[in-house]
Every structure is written in structure tokens, then in C-alpha cells.
């Protein structure tokens, strides 16, 4: 039995993740102003529609996860690529607001079927015992999605309308992602080329926690991930306004640009040096970075170098969070039922991502950026406490009876 990660699967999924996140998520902020103009909305209303769509799609995520466990993540991702292409076509050709809203909702629903949660589940199906390393490599590749698609979208939009850009992106999902996902489905659950040892449990990962501790462990994990997602999404969405409100002025954008490279650096560092670091240890370490980075910003603003240190620390933690969202449930609960667990994690993550920008905007308007920072530090510390309790549960499981 080989111990190597499935390189072809990782590279293929890396490409589809870059396209999936780039076309379905990162492009929206660039195209949204023209969407708002064409439909006679304010830009805030357009982003409000995105938040509502994220929340509603999160409600469907657990069902999507169960479909992955039943039919195979590859087949679900292939269907998701088709749905993604259709959703972009519907949005681009929408004759009125109602059809556009339906297209946007379908875009977010299809995202559940093609992005990280589904990709992680497929890697677990293909080679369960190598899935932790595979997930780390995949997140490193997919971390370039914003770096690649923000300029691509901007370039296309200088020559094409937003509707035409969406049609181009629909073609990418249909011509590139759909065939790759269909091919990968052959190696996943129920596929013709799936290793027999996967189907009969020979390569299955059993999970660290005993069955009696799993309900408690799952609750601790979900709450910790939800709080961490809230902090990350809230500050990432409002990073430039918060930095500007703290007195950084025109340097706020420069500081914010450090976030993306720090995310990629964290994944690369973990790939090289984190081989002996367990998923629970990595989870606790990840939860430290958010409150630590925000504390540095709180104590040093408007000192620009301090803000730059914040952006690097915060980006480092955000990059690692994508890894633990994939590896931690596999370590604690095993490969059986992994898709359903990813669905529940996606629900929590999307709910936090949908609610947090609005919640932070209210706090910022009423109390200012300083209160925003202290509130996020508090939530980050609570998340750290939940991950620490989860790590303690894991240590107890390792002790001899």
C-alpha cells in the first residue's frame, strides 16, 4: 500500500478550487457595483443579498454532506460544477431582480458542492490515511484563488460587462471543473477505480475519540470553529474600514494586502515543518493567532509596523484554520461519515460568515473600531477555550484505561 498522497487528485482539485472560489466568491466584490447599478440597488443591498444567500445555503450544507457519504463526493462535485455554471448563466441573463436573486442563491448552494468541504471529503474517500497531508497541500494551492482571480476578474471587466464575465466563468466551471470532478469520481466512493480497501474499511481512519466522547467532542469542535469563523470573517470583511478608523489612513489598504500572502505562508510553513504536529495541537495554535494578532493591533495603532505585524499574524491563523477544518474532524471522528460532518461544519462556517459582517458593522457604528477589536479579542479567547477543552478531551482518550 502506497503512503504517498494522491498527487493527480490534489493538483486537479487545486485547479477546480481556484476556479470555484475565484468565479463563485472572489469575483463578486469586483462585479457587485455594476450589478447594483443595473438592478437599481444600493451596494449594501447587493452584499446583503450575498449574506442572505450564504446563510440559506449553509442550511442545506448538512444535506449535501450526507449526499457525499451516500453517493460519493466526486459525483456530488460533478453535479455541483454543472449547477455552478447554470447559476452563473441565470444571474448573467436575469431579466429582472427576482431571477437574479434566484441565480445568486443557486450560486451559493452550488458552492457547497464544489468548494473545500466537498474537496476534503473526496480526498478522504480516495486515500483516507493520507488525507491530512493531502488537505494541507490542497489548501496551499487553493490559497492563490484570490491572488489569481481578483486581477483576472478586473482585467475581464475592463473589456466585458459583468454579465459577460459571468458567462466566461460559467464556461470555466463547465469545461474544466465538470470533467475533472467526473474523472475524480471514478476514484472516490462508488467509483469504478476506487481501491477495494477503501470500500471494505482497510484504509479507514478510525478516529481518536471513543464513541462515548464523540457527542461532547463534536459540540466543542463546532462551537470553536463557529467562533473562529465569526472572528475571521468579520474582520476580513471590514479590515480596511477598521484600519482606517484606527488612524492608519491611506496605508490601511497596504497593510490589508499582507493578509493574503500570510495565509499562503502559513500553509506552506505547516506543510514543511508541521508534519509532527497533531491536528489538536494545530487547532489550539490556530486559535491563538486571531486574538493575538488583534491584540497587537489594539495596543499599537496607529503605528503602521504594528498593524503590519497584526495582518501577518491574523493571516497566518486564517490560513491554518482552513487546514484544521478539514483535518480535525478526520482525526477525532475518523473517515466514516466524514462528508456529513463536513456538511455540519460548513453550516456553522457559512452562518458565521453571513452574520458576522452585519454584526460587526453595528458595533463599529455604535461604539467605534476600538470596541470592535476588544469584542473580537474576547470571542477569539472563547474559541481558544473551546479548542483547549477539545484538546484535553483528546489527551484523555489517549490515556490507558
XYZ file of C-alpha atoms in Angstrom:
401
model
C 0.000 0.000 0.000
C 1.487 3.353 -1.020
C 1.926 6.118 1.565
C 2.098 8.919 -0.976
C -0.683 11.493 -1.249
C -2.684 11.260 -4.487
C -0.770 13.925 -6.436
C -3.000 13.946 -9.542
C -6.126 14.321 -7.397
C -4.578 17.146 -5.352
C -3.456 19.065 -8.447
C -6.816 18.579 -10.168
C -8.750 19.666 -7.106
C -6.332 22.561 -6.638
C -7.307 23.847 -10.073
C -11.034 23.345 -9.502
C -10.844 25.026 -6.082
C -9.092 28.061 -7.563
C -11.791 28.271 -10.251
C -14.600 27.517 -7.794
C -13.613 30.139 -5.232
C -12.487 32.602 -7.889
C -15.636 32.507 -10.023
C -18.258 31.929 -7.339
C -16.895 34.030 -4.458
C -13.939 36.366 -5.055
C -15.254 37.828 -8.305
C -18.438 39.067 -6.631
C -16.906 42.049 -4.813
C -15.475 43.388 -8.085
C -18.653 42.922 -10.116
C -21.138 43.915 -7.379
C -21.124 47.699 -8.039
C -22.253 47.179 -11.635
C -24.810 44.587 -10.529
C -26.227 47.143 -8.095
C -26.344 49.841 -10.808
C -28.093 47.620 -13.356
C -30.790 46.475 -10.934
C -31.223 49.839 -9.204
C -29.981 48.649 -5.792
C -27.537 50.128 -3.328
C -24.224 48.301 -2.996
C -25.112 47.489 0.630
C -28.296 45.780 -0.559
C -26.337 43.621 -3.025
C -23.945 42.465 -0.317
C -26.937 41.890 1.940
C -28.326 39.528 -0.691
C -24.989 37.707 -0.710
C -25.085 37.315 3.080
C -28.654 36.007 2.964
C -27.715 33.551 0.219
C -24.694 32.361 2.214
C -26.887 31.759 5.252
C -29.580 29.884 3.312
C -27.003 27.752 1.518
C -25.480 26.893 4.875
C -28.799 25.406 5.964
C -28.573 22.964 3.048
C -24.920 22.040 3.687
C -25.606 19.122 6.086
C -27.873 17.520 3.472
C -25.137 17.970 0.848
C -22.683 16.273 3.201
C -24.955 13.270 3.585
C -25.223 13.032 -0.196
C -21.420 12.845 -0.374
C -21.349 9.965 2.099
C -24.057 8.136 0.172
C -23.142 8.727 -3.482
C -19.517 9.866 -3.304
C -18.081 13.369 -3.092
C -16.792 13.241 -6.674
C -20.245 12.710 -8.131
C -21.641 15.490 -5.966
C -18.834 17.824 -7.096
C -19.513 16.995 -10.762
C -23.187 17.861 -10.281
C -22.101 20.977 -8.361
C -19.968 22.158 -11.305
C -22.985 21.853 -13.575
C -25.139 23.730 -11.057
C -22.471 26.418 -10.655
C -22.313 27.006 -14.396
C -26.119 27.151 -14.585
C -26.309 29.594 -11.668
C -23.856 31.993 -13.324
C -25.802 31.815 -16.602
C -29.079 32.526 -14.755
C -27.551 35.528 -12.970
C -25.985 36.864 -16.170
C -29.179 36.583 -18.226
C -31.629 37.562 -15.476
C -34.346 39.822 -16.937
C -35.328 41.201 -13.536
C -34.371 41.234 -9.862
C -36.235 38.092 -8.847
C -34.395 35.884 -11.337
C -31.057 37.420 -10.356
C -31.763 36.682 -6.668
C -32.601 33.071 -7.580
C -29.359 32.821 -9.551
C -27.325 34.206 -6.661
C -28.925 31.744 -4.244
C -28.183 28.865 -6.627
C -24.574 30.093 -6.872
C -24.119 29.803 -3.122
C -25.933 26.462 -2.989
C -23.659 25.064 -5.689
C -20.614 26.408 -3.830
C -21.339 23.892 -1.069
C -20.979 21.126 -3.647
C -17.656 22.173 -5.181
C -15.571 24.017 -2.584
C -13.449 22.959 0.397
C -15.890 20.737 2.280
C -16.594 18.580 -0.760
C -12.949 18.529 -1.865
C -11.811 17.411 1.596
C -14.428 14.651 1.582
C -13.214 13.441 -1.818
C -9.588 13.286 -0.641
C -10.705 11.273 2.394
C -12.540 8.859 0.081
C -9.619 8.428 -2.296
C -6.932 7.797 0.315
C -8.127 8.190 3.921
C -4.810 7.643 5.671
C -3.073 10.271 3.560
C -5.934 12.767 3.679
C -4.354 15.035 6.306
C -1.309 15.733 4.152
C -3.467 15.912 1.030
C -5.705 18.551 2.626
C -2.665 20.622 3.616
C -1.297 20.533 0.061
C -4.709 21.359 -1.400
C -5.227 24.413 0.813
C -1.771 25.658 -0.174
C -2.682 25.538 -3.871
C -6.213 26.897 -3.421
C -4.870 29.769 -1.308
C -3.923 31.509 -4.555
C -7.560 31.792 -5.674
C -7.955 35.442 -4.691
C -4.457 36.338 -5.929
C -5.310 34.872 -9.347
C -8.980 35.788 -9.773
C -9.100 39.344 -8.459
C -6.807 40.559 -11.259
C -8.397 38.198 -13.831
C -11.869 39.491 -12.973
C -10.663 43.095 -13.031
C -8.995 42.614 -16.428
C -12.026 40.915 -17.955
C -14.347 43.553 -16.542
C -12.400 46.338 -18.275
C -13.392 44.765 -21.594
C -16.641 42.948 -20.777
C -19.827 43.647 -18.854
C -20.364 41.787 -15.581
C -22.890 39.589 -17.372
C -20.309 38.583 -19.969
C -17.712 37.926 -17.275
C -20.162 35.589 -15.545
C -20.750 33.749 -18.823
C -16.991 33.253 -19.215
C -16.819 31.947 -15.650
C -19.751 29.609 -16.329
C -17.717 28.195 -19.194
C -14.732 27.565 -16.901
C -16.905 25.584 -14.496
C -18.440 23.617 -17.344
C -15.370 22.963 -19.496
C -12.679 22.488 -16.823
C -14.244 21.687 -13.435
C -17.023 19.352 -14.551
C -14.754 16.900 -16.451
C -12.135 16.895 -13.677
C -14.722 16.213 -10.983
C -16.306 13.489 -13.118
C -12.883 11.874 -13.592
C -12.071 12.074 -9.885
C -15.433 10.493 -9.032
C -14.095 7.252 -10.533
C -11.593 7.039 -7.668
C -13.952 8.016 -4.855
C -16.805 6.237 -3.119
C -18.689 4.002 -5.557
C -16.320 4.770 -8.432
C -15.109 2.058 -10.787
C -11.463 2.687 -9.892
C -11.921 3.137 -6.145
C -9.484 0.923 -4.178
C -11.222 -2.095 -2.703
C -9.522 -1.460 0.618
C -11.406 1.811 0.930
C -14.785 0.195 0.448
C -14.091 -2.625 2.883
C -12.593 -0.372 5.552
C -8.979 -1.496 5.118
C -7.739 2.077 4.801
C -10.348 3.650 7.019
C -9.290 6.138 9.699
C -10.939 5.135 12.960
C -10.755 8.410 14.872
C -9.158 9.345 18.178
C -12.229 9.857 20.345
C -14.152 6.883 21.732
C -17.820 6.766 20.756
C -18.961 7.833 24.229
C -16.976 11.097 23.980
C -17.867 11.946 20.406
C -21.069 13.970 21.002
C -19.255 16.217 23.502
C -16.210 16.462 21.255
C -18.287 17.364 18.221
C -20.095 20.133 20.119
C -16.800 21.587 21.349
C -15.346 21.461 17.843
C -18.373 23.057 16.164
C -18.615 25.912 18.670
C -14.877 26.585 18.473
C -14.955 26.572 14.677
C -18.055 28.770 14.593
C -16.493 31.408 16.857
C -13.223 31.319 14.944
C -15.085 31.673 11.636
C -17.039 34.629 13.048
C -13.879 36.459 14.091
C -12.044 35.752 10.843
C -14.956 36.634 8.538
C -15.969 39.756 10.463
C -12.539 41.335 10.492
C -11.603 40.240 6.983
C -14.781 41.825 5.566
C -14.224 45.100 7.452
C -10.421 45.125 7.612
C -9.817 48.282 5.568
C -12.595 50.365 7.265
C -11.415 49.239 10.718
C -7.791 50.090 9.954
C -8.834 53.430 8.508
C -10.944 54.176 11.586
C -7.927 53.446 13.781
C -5.984 56.251 12.103
C -3.936 54.390 9.512
C -5.352 56.440 6.650
C -4.153 55.549 3.164
C -1.799 52.859 4.493
C -4.796 50.738 5.537
C -5.022 49.132 2.077
C -1.282 48.417 2.045
C -1.496 46.735 5.435
C -4.515 44.670 4.370
C -2.634 43.303 1.340
C -0.312 41.420 3.705
C -3.196 39.188 4.791
C -3.326 37.022 1.644
C 0.414 36.222 1.439
C 0.421 35.426 5.174
C -2.354 32.882 4.602
C -0.331 31.106 1.928
C 2.856 31.331 4.033
C 1.125 29.660 6.985
C 0.025 26.715 4.853
C 3.492 26.378 3.311
C 5.104 26.535 6.762
C 2.754 23.874 8.085
C 3.466 21.677 5.057
C 7.225 21.870 5.660
C 7.507 21.987 9.454
C 4.160 20.734 10.753
C 4.478 17.053 9.868
C 4.846 16.041 13.527
C 2.198 18.455 14.786
C -1.097 16.746 15.608
C -4.425 18.155 14.447
C -5.468 19.015 18.004
C -2.216 20.853 18.691
C -2.577 22.708 15.401
C -6.161 23.653 16.263
C -5.141 25.189 19.594
C -2.228 27.010 17.923
C -4.533 28.319 15.193
C -6.978 29.662 17.761
C -4.152 31.632 19.408
C -3.313 33.661 16.308
C -6.595 35.584 15.903
C -6.818 37.162 19.388
C -3.030 37.624 19.485
C -2.948 39.486 16.180
C -5.918 41.670 17.107
C -4.338 42.443 20.493
C -1.170 43.621 18.738
C -3.275 45.957 16.581
C -5.224 47.213 19.603
C -2.092 48.072 21.568
C -0.076 49.593 18.714
C -2.452 51.531 16.434
C -1.958 53.870 14.607
C 1.657 52.630 14.479
C 1.921 51.180 10.943
C 4.553 48.494 11.664
C 2.324 47.193 14.460
C -0.597 46.984 12.048
C 1.590 45.084 9.598
C 2.503 42.581 12.316
C -1.220 42.207 13.035
C -2.007 41.489 9.361
C 0.685 38.803 9.179
C -0.340 37.105 12.453
C -4.043 37.273 11.625
C -3.465 35.984 8.101
C -1.289 33.188 9.433
C -4.082 31.979 11.701
C -6.729 32.307 8.999
C -4.625 30.200 6.648
C -4.227 27.441 9.215
C -7.959 27.459 10.023
C -8.759 26.075 6.566
C -6.468 23.127 7.303
C -7.912 22.281 10.704
C -11.466 22.483 9.344
C -10.510 19.544 7.139
C -8.101 17.558 9.324
C -9.577 17.916 12.811
C -12.870 16.045 12.187
C -10.920 13.275 10.440
C -8.526 12.928 13.380
C -11.215 12.953 16.056
C -14.062 11.030 14.406
C -12.490 9.070 11.551
C -13.298 8.755 7.875
C -16.713 7.108 8.248
C -19.420 9.775 7.951
C -16.820 12.438 7.140
C -18.974 14.081 4.451
C -21.903 14.599 6.830
C -19.587 16.158 9.420
C -18.147 18.483 6.795
C -21.696 19.488 5.932
C -22.367 20.492 9.537
C -19.067 22.362 9.710
C -19.974 24.204 6.505
C -23.328 25.185 8.017
C -21.620 26.707 11.053
C -18.934 28.399 8.935
C -21.378 29.928 6.452
C -23.767 31.067 9.186
C -20.887 32.837 10.927
C -19.680 34.332 7.643
C -23.180 35.605 6.863
C -23.917 37.108 10.272
C -20.537 38.491 11.308
C -20.128 41.374 8.793
C -23.522 42.814 9.766
C -22.899 42.311 13.494
C -19.500 43.951 13.332
C -20.888 46.866 11.313
C -23.460 47.543 14.059
C -20.795 47.506 16.792
C -18.494 49.705 14.728
C -21.202 52.278 14.031
C -22.325 52.498 17.649
C -19.073 52.071 19.562
C -16.189 52.597 17.145
C -13.301 50.420 15.957
C -11.696 50.047 19.393
C -14.768 48.273 20.772
C -14.825 46.099 17.654
C -11.279 44.944 18.370
C -11.877 44.193 22.049
C -15.071 42.312 21.192
C -13.231 40.157 18.664
C -10.402 39.508 21.118
C -12.978 38.268 23.612
C -14.648 35.979 21.082
C -11.259 34.705 19.950
C -10.312 33.808 23.521
C -13.599 31.961 23.980
C -12.860 29.994 20.792
C -9.412 29.191 22.157
C -11.002 27.908 25.372
C -13.235 25.515 23.414
C -10.304 24.173 21.402
C -8.283 23.774 24.609
C -11.145 21.778 26.143
C -11.261 19.655 22.994
C -7.516 19.029 23.215
C -7.941 17.934 26.830
C -10.662 15.503 25.744
C -8.256 14.149 23.151
C -5.485 13.671 25.726
C -7.881 11.775 27.990
C -8.746 9.478 25.076
C -5.056 8.615 24.654
C -4.588 7.649 28.290
C -4.722 3.911 29.014
C -7.943 2.736 30.637
